[in-house]
mmCIF file of C-alpha atoms (C1' of nucleotides) in Angstrom:
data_model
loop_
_atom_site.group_PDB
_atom_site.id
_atom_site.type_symbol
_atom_site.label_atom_id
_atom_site.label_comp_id
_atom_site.label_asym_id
_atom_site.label_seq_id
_atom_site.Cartn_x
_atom_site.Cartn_y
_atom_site.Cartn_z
ATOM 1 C CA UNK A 1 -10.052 -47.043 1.768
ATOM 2 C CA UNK A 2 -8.858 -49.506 3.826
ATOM 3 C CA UNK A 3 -4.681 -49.915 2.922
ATOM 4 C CA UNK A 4 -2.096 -52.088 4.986
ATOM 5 C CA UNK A 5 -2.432 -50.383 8.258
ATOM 6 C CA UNK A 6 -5.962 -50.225 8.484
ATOM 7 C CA UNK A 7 -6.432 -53.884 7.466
ATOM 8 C CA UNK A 8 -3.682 -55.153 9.944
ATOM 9 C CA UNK A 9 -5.611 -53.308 12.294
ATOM 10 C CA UNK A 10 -8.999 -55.310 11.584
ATOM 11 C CA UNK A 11 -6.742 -58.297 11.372
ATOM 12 C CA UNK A 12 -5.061 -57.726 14.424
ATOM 13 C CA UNK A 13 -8.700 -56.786 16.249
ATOM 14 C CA UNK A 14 -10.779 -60.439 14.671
ATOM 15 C CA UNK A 15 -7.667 -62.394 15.672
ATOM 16 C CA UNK A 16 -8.238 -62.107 19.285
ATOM 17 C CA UNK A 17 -12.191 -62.570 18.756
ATOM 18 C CA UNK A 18 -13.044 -64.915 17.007
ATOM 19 C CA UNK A 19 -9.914 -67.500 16.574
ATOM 20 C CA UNK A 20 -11.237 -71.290 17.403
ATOM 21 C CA UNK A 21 -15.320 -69.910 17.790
ATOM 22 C CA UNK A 22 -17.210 -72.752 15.947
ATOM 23 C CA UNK A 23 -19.136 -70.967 12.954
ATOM 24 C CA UNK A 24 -22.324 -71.928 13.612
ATOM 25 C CA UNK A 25 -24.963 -70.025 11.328
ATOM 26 C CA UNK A 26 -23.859 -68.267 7.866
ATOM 27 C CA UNK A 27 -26.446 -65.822 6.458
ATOM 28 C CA UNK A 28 -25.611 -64.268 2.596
ATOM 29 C CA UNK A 29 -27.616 -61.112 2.211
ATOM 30 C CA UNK A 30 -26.179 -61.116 -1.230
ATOM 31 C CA UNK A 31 -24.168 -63.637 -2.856
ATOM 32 C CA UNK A 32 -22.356 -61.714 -5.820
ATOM 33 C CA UNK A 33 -19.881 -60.940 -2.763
ATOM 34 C CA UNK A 34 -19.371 -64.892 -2.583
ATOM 35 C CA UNK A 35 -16.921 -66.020 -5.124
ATOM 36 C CA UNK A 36 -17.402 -69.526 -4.601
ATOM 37 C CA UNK A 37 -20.872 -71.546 -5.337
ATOM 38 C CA UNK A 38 -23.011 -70.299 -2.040
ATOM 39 C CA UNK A 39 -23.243 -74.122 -1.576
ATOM 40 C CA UNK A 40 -19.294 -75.261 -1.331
ATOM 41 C CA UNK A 41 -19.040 -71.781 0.796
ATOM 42 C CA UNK A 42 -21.393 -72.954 3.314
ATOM 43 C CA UNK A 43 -20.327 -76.326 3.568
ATOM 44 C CA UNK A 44 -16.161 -75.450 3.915
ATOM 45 C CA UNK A 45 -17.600 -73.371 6.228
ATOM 46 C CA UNK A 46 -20.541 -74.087 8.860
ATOM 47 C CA UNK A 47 -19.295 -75.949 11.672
ATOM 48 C CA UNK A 48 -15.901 -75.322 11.012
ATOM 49 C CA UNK A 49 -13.508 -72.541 13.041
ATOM 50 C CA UNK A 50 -10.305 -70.527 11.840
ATOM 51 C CA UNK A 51 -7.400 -71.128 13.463
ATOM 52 C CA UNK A 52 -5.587 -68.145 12.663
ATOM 53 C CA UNK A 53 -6.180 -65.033 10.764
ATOM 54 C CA UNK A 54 -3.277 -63.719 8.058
ATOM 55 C CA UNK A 55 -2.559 -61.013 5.751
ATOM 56 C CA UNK A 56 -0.680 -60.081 2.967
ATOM 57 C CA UNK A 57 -0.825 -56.441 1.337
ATOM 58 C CA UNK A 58 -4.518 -55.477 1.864
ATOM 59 C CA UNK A 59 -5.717 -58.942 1.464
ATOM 60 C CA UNK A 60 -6.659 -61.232 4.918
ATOM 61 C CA UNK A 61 -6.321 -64.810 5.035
ATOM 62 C CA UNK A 62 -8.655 -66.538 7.442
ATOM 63 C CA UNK A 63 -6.869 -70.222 7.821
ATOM 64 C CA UNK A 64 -9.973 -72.987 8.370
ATOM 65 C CA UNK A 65 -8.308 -75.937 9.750
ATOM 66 C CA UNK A 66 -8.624 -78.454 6.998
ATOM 67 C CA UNK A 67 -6.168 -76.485 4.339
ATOM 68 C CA UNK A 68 -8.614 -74.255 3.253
ATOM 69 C CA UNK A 69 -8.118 -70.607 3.624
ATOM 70 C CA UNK A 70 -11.390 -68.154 3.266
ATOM 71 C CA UNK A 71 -10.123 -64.822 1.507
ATOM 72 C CA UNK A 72 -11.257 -60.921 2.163
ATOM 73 C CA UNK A 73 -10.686 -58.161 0.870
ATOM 74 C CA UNK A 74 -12.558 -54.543 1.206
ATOM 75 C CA UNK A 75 -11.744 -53.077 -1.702
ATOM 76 C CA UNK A 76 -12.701 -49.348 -0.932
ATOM 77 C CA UNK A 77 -15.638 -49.319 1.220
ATOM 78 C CA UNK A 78 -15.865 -52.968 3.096
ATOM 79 C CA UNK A 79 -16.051 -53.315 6.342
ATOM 80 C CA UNK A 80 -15.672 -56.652 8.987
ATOM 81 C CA UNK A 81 -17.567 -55.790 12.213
ATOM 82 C CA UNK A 82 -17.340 -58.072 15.395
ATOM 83 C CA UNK A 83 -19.961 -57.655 17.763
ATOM 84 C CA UNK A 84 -20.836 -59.293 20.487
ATOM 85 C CA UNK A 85 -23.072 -57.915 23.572
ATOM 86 C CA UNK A 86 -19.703 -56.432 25.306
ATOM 87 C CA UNK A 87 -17.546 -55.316 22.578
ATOM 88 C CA UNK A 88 -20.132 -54.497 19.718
ATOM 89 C CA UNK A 89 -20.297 -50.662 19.161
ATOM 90 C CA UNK A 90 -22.528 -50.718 16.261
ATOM 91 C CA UNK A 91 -25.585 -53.205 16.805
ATOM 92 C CA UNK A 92 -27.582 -55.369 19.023
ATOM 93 C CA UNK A 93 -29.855 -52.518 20.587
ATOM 94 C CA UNK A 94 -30.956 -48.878 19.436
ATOM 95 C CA UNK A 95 -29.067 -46.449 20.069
ATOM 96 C CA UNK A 96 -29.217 -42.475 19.626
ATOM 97 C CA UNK A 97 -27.034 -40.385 17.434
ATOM 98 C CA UNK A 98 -24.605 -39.306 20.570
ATOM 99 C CA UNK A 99 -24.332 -43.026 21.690
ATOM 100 C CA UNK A 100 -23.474 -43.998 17.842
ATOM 101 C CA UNK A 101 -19.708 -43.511 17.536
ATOM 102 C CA UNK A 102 -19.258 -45.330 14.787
ATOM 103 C CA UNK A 103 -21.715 -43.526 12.883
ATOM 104 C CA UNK A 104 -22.762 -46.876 10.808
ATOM 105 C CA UNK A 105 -25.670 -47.434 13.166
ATOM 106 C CA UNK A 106 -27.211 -50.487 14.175
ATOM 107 C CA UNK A 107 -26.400 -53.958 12.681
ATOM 108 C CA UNK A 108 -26.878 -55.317 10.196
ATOM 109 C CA UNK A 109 -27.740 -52.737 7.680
ATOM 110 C CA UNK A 110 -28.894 -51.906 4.284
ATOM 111 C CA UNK A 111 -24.961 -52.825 3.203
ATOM 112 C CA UNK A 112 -24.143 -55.711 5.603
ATOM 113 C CA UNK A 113 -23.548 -58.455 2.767
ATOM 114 C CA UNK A 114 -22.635 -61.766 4.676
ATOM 115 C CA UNK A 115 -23.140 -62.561 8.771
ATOM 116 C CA UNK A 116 -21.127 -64.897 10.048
ATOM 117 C CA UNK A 117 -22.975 -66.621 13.907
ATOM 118 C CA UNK A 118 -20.823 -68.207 15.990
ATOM 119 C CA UNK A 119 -21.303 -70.693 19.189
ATOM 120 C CA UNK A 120 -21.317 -68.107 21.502
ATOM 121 C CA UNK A 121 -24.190 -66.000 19.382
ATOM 122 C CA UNK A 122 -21.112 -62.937 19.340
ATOM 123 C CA UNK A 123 -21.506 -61.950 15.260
ATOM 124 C CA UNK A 124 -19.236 -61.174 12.379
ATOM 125 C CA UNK A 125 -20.846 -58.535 9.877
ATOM 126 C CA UNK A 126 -19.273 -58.385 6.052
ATOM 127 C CA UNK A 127 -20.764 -54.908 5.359
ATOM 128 C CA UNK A 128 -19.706 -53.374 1.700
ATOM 129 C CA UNK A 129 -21.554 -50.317 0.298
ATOM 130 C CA UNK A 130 -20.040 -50.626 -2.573
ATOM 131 C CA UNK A 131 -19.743 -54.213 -3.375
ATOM 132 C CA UNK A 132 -16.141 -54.346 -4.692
ATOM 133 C CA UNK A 133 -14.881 -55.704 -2.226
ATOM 134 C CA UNK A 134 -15.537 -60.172 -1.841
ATOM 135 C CA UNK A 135 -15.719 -63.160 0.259
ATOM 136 C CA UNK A 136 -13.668 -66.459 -1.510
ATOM 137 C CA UNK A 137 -12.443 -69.594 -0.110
ATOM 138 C CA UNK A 138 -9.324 -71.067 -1.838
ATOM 139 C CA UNK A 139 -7.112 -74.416 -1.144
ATOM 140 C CA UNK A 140 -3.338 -74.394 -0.215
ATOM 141 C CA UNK A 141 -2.614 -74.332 -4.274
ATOM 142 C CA UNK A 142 -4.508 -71.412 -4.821
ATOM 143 C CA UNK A 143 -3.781 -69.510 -2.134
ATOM 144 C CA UNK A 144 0.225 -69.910 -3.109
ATOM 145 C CA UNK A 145 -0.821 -68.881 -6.599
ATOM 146 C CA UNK A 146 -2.218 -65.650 -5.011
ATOM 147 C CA UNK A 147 0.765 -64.917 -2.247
ATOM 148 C CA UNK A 148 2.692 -65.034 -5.934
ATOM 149 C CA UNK A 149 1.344 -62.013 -7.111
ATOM 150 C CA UNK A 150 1.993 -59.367 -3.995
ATOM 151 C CA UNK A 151 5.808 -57.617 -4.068
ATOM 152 C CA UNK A 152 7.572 -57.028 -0.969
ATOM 153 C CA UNK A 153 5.982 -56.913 2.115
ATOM 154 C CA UNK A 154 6.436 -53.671 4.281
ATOM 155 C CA UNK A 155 7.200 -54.407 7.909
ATOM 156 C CA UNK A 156 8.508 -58.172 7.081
ATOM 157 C CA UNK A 157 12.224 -59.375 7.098
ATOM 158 C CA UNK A 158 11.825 -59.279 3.396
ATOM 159 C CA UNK A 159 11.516 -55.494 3.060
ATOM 160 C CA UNK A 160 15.653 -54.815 3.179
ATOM 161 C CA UNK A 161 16.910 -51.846 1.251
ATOM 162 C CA UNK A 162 18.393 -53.893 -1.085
ATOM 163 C CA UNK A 163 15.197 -55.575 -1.829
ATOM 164 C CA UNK A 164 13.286 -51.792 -2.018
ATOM 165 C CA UNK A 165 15.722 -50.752 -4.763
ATOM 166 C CA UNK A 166 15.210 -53.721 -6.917
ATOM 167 C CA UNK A 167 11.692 -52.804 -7.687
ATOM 168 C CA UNK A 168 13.323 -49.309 -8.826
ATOM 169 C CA UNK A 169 15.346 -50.810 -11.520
ATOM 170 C CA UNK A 170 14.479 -50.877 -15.042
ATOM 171 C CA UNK A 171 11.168 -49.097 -14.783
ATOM 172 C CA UNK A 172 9.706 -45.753 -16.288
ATOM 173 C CA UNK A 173 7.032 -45.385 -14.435
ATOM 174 C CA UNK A 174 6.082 -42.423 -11.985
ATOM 175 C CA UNK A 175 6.957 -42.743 -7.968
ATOM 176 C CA UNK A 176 3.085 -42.864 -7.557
ATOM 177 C CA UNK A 177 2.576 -45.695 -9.626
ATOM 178 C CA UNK A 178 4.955 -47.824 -8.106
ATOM 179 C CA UNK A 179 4.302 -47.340 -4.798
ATOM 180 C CA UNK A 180 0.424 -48.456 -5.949
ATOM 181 C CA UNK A 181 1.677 -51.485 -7.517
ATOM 182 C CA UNK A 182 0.890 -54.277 -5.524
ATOM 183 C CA UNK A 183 3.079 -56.574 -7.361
ATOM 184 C CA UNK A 184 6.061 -54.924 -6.378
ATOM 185 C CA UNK A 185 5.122 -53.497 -3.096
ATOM 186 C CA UNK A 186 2.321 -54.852 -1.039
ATOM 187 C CA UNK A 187 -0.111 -52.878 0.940
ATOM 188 C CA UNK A 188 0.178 -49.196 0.052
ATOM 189 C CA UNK A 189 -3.030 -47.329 -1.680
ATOM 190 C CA UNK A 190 -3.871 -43.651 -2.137
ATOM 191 C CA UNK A 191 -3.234 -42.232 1.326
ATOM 192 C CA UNK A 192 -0.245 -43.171 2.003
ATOM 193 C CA UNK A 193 1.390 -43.186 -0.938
ATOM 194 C CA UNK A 194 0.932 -39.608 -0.554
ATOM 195 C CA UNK A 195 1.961 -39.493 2.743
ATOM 196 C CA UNK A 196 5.407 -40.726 1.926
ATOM 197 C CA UNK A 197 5.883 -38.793 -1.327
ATOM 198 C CA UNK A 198 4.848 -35.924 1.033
ATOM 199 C CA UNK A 199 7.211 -36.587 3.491
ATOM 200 C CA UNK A 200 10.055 -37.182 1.330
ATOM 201 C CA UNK A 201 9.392 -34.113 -0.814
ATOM 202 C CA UNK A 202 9.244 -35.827 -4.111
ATOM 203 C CA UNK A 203 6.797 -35.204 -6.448
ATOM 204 C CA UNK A 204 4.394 -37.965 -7.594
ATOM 205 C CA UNK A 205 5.007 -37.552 -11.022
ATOM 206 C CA UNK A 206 9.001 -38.288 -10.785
ATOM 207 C CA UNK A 207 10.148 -40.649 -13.110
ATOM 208 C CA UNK A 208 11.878 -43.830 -11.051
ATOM 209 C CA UNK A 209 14.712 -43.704 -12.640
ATOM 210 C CA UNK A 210 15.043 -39.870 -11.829
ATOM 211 C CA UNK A 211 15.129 -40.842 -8.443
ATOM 212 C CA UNK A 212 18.872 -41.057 -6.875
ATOM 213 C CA UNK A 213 19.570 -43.695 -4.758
ATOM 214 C CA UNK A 214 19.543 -41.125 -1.503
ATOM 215 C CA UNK A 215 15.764 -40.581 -1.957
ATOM 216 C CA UNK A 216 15.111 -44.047 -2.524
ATOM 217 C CA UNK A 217 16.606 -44.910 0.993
ATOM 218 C CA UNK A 218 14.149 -41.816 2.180
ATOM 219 C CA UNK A 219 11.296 -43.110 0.719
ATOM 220 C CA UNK A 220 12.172 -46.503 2.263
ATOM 221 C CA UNK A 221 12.711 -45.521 5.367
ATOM 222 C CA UNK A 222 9.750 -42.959 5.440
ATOM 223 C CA UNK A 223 7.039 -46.137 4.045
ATOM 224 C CA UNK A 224 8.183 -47.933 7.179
ATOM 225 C CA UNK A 225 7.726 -44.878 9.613
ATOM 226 C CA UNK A 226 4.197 -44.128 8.483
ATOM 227 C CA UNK A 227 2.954 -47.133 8.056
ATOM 228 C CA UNK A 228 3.934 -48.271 11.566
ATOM 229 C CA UNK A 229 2.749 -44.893 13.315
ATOM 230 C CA UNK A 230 -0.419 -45.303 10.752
ATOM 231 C CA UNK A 231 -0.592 -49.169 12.738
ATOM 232 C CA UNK A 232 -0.507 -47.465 16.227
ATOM 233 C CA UNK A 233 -2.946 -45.317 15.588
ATOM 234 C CA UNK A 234 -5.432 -47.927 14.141
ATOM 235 C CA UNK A 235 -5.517 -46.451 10.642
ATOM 236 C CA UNK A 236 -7.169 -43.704 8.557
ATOM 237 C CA UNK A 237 -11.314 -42.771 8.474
ATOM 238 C CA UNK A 238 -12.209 -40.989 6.194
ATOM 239 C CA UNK A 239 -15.548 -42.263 5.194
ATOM 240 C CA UNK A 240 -16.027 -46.007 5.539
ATOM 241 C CA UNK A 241 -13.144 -47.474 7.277
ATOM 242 C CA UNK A 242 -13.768 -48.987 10.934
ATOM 243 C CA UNK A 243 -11.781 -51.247 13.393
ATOM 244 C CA UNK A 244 -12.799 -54.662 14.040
ATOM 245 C CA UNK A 245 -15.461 -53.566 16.339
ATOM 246 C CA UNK A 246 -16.685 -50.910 14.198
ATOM 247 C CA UNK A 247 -14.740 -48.038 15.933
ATOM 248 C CA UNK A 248 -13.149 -45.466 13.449
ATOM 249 C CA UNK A 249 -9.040 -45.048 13.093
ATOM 250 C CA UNK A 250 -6.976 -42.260 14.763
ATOM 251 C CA UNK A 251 -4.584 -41.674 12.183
ATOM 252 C CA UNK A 252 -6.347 -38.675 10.118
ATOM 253 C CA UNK A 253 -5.040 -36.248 12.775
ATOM 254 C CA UNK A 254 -1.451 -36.665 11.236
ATOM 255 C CA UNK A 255 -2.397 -36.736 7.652
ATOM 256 C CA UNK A 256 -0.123 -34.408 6.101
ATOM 257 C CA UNK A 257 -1.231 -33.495 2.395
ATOM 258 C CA UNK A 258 -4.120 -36.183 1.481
ATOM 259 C CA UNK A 259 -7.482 -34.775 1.910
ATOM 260 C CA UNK A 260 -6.313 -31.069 2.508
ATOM 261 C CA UNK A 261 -6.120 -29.616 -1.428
ATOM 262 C CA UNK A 262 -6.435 -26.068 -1.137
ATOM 263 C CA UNK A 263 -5.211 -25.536 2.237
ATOM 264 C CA UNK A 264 -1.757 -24.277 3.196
ATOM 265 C CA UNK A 265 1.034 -26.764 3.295
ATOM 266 C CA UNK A 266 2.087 -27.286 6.630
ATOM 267 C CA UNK A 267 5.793 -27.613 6.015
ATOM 268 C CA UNK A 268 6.400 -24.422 3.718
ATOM 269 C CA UNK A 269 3.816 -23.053 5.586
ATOM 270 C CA UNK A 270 3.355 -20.715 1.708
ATOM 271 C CA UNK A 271 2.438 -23.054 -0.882
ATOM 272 C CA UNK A 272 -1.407 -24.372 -1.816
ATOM 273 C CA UNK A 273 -1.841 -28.050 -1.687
ATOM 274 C CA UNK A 274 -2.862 -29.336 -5.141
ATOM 275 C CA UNK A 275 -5.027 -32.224 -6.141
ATOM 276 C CA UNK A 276 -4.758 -33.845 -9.833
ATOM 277 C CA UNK A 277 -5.229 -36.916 -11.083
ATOM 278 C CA UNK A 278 -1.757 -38.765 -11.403
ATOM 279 C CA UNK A 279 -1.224 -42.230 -12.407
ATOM 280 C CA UNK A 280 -5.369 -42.705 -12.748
ATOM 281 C CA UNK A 281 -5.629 -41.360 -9.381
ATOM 282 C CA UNK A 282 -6.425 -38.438 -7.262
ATOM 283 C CA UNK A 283 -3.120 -36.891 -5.831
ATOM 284 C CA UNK A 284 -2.160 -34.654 -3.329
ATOM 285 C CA UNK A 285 0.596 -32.457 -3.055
ATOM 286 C CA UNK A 286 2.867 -29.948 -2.671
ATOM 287 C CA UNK A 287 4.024 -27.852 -5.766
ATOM 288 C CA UNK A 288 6.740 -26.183 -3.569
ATOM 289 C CA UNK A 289 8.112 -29.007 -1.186
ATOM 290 C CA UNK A 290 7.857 -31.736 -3.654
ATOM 291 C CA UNK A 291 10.632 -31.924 -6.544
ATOM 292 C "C1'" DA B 1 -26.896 -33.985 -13.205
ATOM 293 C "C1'" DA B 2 -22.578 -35.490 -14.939
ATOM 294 C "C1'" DG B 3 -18.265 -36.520 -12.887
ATOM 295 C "C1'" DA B 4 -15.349 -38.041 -9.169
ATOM 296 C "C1'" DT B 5 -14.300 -41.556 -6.065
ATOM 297 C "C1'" DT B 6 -11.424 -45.978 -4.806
ATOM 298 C "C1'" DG B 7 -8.401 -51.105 -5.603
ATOM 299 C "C1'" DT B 8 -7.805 -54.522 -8.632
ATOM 300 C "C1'" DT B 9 -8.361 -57.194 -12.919
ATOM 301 C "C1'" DG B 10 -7.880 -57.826 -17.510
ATOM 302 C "C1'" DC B 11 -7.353 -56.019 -21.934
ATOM 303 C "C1'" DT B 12 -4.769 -53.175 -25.257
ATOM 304 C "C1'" DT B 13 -0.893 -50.776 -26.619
ATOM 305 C "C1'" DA B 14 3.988 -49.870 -26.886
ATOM 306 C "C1'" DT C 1 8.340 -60.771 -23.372
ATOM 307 C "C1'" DT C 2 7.245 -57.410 -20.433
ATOM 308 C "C1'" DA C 3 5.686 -53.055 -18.759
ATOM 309 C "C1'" DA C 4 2.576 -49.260 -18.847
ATOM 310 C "C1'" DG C 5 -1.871 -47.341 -19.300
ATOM 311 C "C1'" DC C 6 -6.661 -47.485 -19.229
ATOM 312 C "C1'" DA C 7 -11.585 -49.097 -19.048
ATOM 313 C "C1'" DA C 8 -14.537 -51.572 -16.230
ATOM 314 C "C1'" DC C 9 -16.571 -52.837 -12.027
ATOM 315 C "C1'" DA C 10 -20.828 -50.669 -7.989
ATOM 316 C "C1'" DA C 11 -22.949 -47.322 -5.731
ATOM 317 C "C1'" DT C 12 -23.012 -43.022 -3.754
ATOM 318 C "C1'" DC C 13 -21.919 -38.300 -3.078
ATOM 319 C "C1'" DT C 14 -21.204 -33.675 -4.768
#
DNA sequence: AAGATTGTTGCTTA
DNA sequence: TTAAGCAACAATCT
């Protein structure tokens, strides 16, 4: 599930690819991904180039020059794969099992949704499995309208203390909850929201207004540490997620509590991690570290 | 073979 | 009026 790191990452990889390559062919493998007519997509498109590649929360921003703006987002299990004969790890020729390293095989597949052909015949591959995730081009208006509904943005001049502990105030929800809430905090999904609550040793379930303004600070500080290591190490694989040219993330090594219910916690070093479903989600943690 | 999985939207409820 | 909670969405895996 790609989150903020892992989709800064792909941003970060496309930006130096494909920036100012004239689009030259589109194919759409299937167009319920397209949320524009597949005719106005085309034509805002073809022959066009983006000029530079943003992102806010989990959502990119592909800027086309004439103040339109092509939005992506993954959802759970989308994928944007560059290749082209140097850089592609996952198409153009057959390959065996060893010499497939990003285990999605050759490209495009039975879940590659959109190809995007540019000038220089190097390839950008939409894959979903899923088909949550979607492909929509929006004008400056829109696109504003959009930006409106993401909260603070982690790793921006924006995300001040004082700004962290205004999204605490007045609420009732659960810790979990609001760290998921994209309106008030941009970017963070399952993994790491149990990463920090983890790290913080807070449970998930904790009330927002049982939490004193020390362990807000904490959890603060300890979003901005993960996230950023989480960024160095080009994100989390689990299952779907890969880099911009299809290579998995290096962050899993350092997961903490997600993915490891029923194995011993590695801080107490006693206590079982548990799994339960906590604000509509599966959640990780542990019983004994986490008040 | 039913249930879990995941992010977001949109509806309902409080 | 606003927040919280939940079903729905697609497709696969267990």
């Amino acid at each position: 599930m790609p989150e903020l790191p892992e989709v800064e990452t792909i941003r970060r990889d496309l930006e130096k690819k494909i920036v100012s390559k004239k689009i030259q062919k589109l194919e759409i493998k299937d167009s319920a991904i397209i949320k524009n007519s597949q005719n106005q997509f085309v034509k805002k498109l073809k022959g066009y180039f983006f000029s530079r590649i943003n992102r806010i929360g989990k959502l990119l921003i592909f800027q086309i020059p004439n103040n339109d703006y092509l939005l992506v987002h993954l959802k759970m299990t989308g994928q944007l794969v560059f290749c082209d004969q140097k850089t592609c790890v996952a198409g153009g020729h057959s390959m065996t099992k060893e010499e497939d390293i990003s285990g999605i095989g050759e490209l495009p597949n039975k879940y590659t949704r959109v190809i995007f052909t540019f000038s220089d015949k190097s390839k950008l591959y939409f894959n979903d499995l899923r088909k949550f995730g979607y492909l929509k081009i929006v004008n400056e208006d829109e696109l504003n309208l959009v930006k409106e509904t993401f909260g603070i943005e982690p790793l921006t001049k924006n995300f001040t203390l004082d700004n962290f502990k205004k999204i605490f105030k007045n609420r009732k929800t659960n810790i979990k909850a609001l760290l998921l809430n994209q309106k008030l905090i941009a970017g963070i999904g399952n993994i790491y929201a149990d990463e920090i609550l983890f790290d913080v040793g807070i449970l998930p379930t904790r009330p927002v207004d049982k939490v004193a303004e020390a362990e807000i600070k904490k959890i603060f500080k300890s979003t901005q540490k993960i996230i950023k290591k989480a960024i160095q190490y080009r994100g989390t694989t689990f299952n779907s997620y890969r880099d911009g040219s299809g290579k998995k993330g290096n962050f899993k090594q350092f997961l903490k509590v997600y993915g490891r219910k029923g194995e011993k916690c590695i801080k107490c070093k006693k206590a079982t991690i548990k799994k339960e479903k906590i604000a509509q989600r599966g959640t990780s943690y542990c019983p004994v570290c986490q008040k």
